[in-house]
GROMACS .gro file of C-alpha atoms in nm:
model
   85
    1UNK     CA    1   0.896  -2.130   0.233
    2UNK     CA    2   0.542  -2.026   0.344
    3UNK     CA    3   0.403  -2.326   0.443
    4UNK     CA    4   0.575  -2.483   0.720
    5UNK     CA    5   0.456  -2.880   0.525
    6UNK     CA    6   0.702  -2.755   0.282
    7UNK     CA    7   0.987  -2.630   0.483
    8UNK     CA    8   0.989  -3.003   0.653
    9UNK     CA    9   1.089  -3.140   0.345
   10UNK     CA   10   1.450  -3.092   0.345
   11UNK     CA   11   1.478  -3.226   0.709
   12UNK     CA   12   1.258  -3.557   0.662
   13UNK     CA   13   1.504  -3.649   0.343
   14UNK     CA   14   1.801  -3.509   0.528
   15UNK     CA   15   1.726  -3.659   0.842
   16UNK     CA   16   1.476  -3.947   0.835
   17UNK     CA   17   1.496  -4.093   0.474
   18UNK     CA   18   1.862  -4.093   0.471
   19UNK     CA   19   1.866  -4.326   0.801
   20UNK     CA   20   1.721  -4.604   0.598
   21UNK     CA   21   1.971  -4.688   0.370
   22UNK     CA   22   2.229  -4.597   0.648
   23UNK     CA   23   2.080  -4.905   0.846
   24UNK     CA   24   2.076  -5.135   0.597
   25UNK     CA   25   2.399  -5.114   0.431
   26UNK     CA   26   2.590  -5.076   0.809
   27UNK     CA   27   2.414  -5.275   1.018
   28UNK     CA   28   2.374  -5.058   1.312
   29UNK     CA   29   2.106  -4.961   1.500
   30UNK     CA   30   1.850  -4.675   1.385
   31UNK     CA   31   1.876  -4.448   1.659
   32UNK     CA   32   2.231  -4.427   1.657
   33UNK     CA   33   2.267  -4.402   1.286
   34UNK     CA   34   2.003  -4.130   1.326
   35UNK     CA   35   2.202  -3.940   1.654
   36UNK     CA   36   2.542  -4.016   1.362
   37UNK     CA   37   2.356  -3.851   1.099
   38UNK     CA   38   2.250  -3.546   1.344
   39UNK     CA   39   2.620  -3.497   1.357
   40UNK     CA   40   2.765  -3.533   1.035
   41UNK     CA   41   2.491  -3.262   0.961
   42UNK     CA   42   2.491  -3.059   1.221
   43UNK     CA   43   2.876  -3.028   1.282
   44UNK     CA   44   3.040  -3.113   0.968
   45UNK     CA   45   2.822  -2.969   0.666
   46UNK     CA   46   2.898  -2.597   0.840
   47UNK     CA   47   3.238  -2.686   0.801
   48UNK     CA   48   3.245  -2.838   0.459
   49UNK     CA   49   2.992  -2.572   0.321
   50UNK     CA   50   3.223  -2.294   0.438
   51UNK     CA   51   3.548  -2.472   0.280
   52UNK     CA   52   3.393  -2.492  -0.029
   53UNK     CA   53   3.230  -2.147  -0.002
   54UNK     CA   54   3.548  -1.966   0.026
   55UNK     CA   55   3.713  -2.214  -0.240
   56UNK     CA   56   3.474  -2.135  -0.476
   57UNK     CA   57   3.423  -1.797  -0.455
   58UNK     CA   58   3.778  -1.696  -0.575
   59UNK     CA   59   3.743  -1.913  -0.920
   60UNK     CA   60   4.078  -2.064  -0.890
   61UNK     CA   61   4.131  -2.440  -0.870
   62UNK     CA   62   3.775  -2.549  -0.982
   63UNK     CA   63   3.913  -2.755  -1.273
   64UNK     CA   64   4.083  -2.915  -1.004
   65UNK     CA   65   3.797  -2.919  -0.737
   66UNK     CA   66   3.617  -3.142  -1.062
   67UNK     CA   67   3.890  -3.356  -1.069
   68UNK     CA   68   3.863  -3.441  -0.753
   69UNK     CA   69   3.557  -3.531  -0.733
   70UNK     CA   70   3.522  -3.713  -1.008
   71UNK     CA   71   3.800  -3.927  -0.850
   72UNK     CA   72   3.619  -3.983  -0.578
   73UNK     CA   73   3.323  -4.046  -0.714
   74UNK     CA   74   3.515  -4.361  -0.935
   75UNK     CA   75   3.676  -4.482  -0.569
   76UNK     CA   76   3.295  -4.497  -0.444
   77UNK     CA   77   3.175  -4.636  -0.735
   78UNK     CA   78   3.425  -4.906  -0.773
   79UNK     CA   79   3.408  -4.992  -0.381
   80UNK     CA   80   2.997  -5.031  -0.434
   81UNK     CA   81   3.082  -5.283  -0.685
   82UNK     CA   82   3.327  -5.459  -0.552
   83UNK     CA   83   3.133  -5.521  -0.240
   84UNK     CA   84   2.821  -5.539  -0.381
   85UNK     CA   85   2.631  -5.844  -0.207
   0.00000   0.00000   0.00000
């Protein structure tokens, strides 16, 4: 982007905003949730970005890839509720 206000959005919600939550829901520390989140970003989205790239990019296996996610998303969504406070 051109302006460089705008090209600090993705890294305030990626970094900062998503800190918030973090804390609240695992009870740790901001700073080290925030050094955590530096990681998972940092390290593993390269990683996971360039699985999925090359996954994707062939077509095969993407009625699959769905299922699987939708899976997970019902495991998430049934852990949220079940320890829900």
């Amino acid at each position: 982007m051109l302006s460089p206000l705008l090209s600090s959005i993705p890294y305030i919600s990626g970094f900062i905003l998503a800190v918030i939550p973090e804390c609240l829901v695992f009870d740790i520390a901001w700073y080290w949730m925030f050094l955590i989140n530096i990681f998972i970003v940092i390290i593993l989205g390269p990683i996971i970005t360039k699985f999925y790239l090359v996954r994707m990019v062939s077509g095969k296996g993407l009625g699959v890839d769905a299922f699987i996610s939708l899976l997970i998303a019902i495991v998430f969504l049934t852990l949220g509720i079940i320890f829900q406070p």
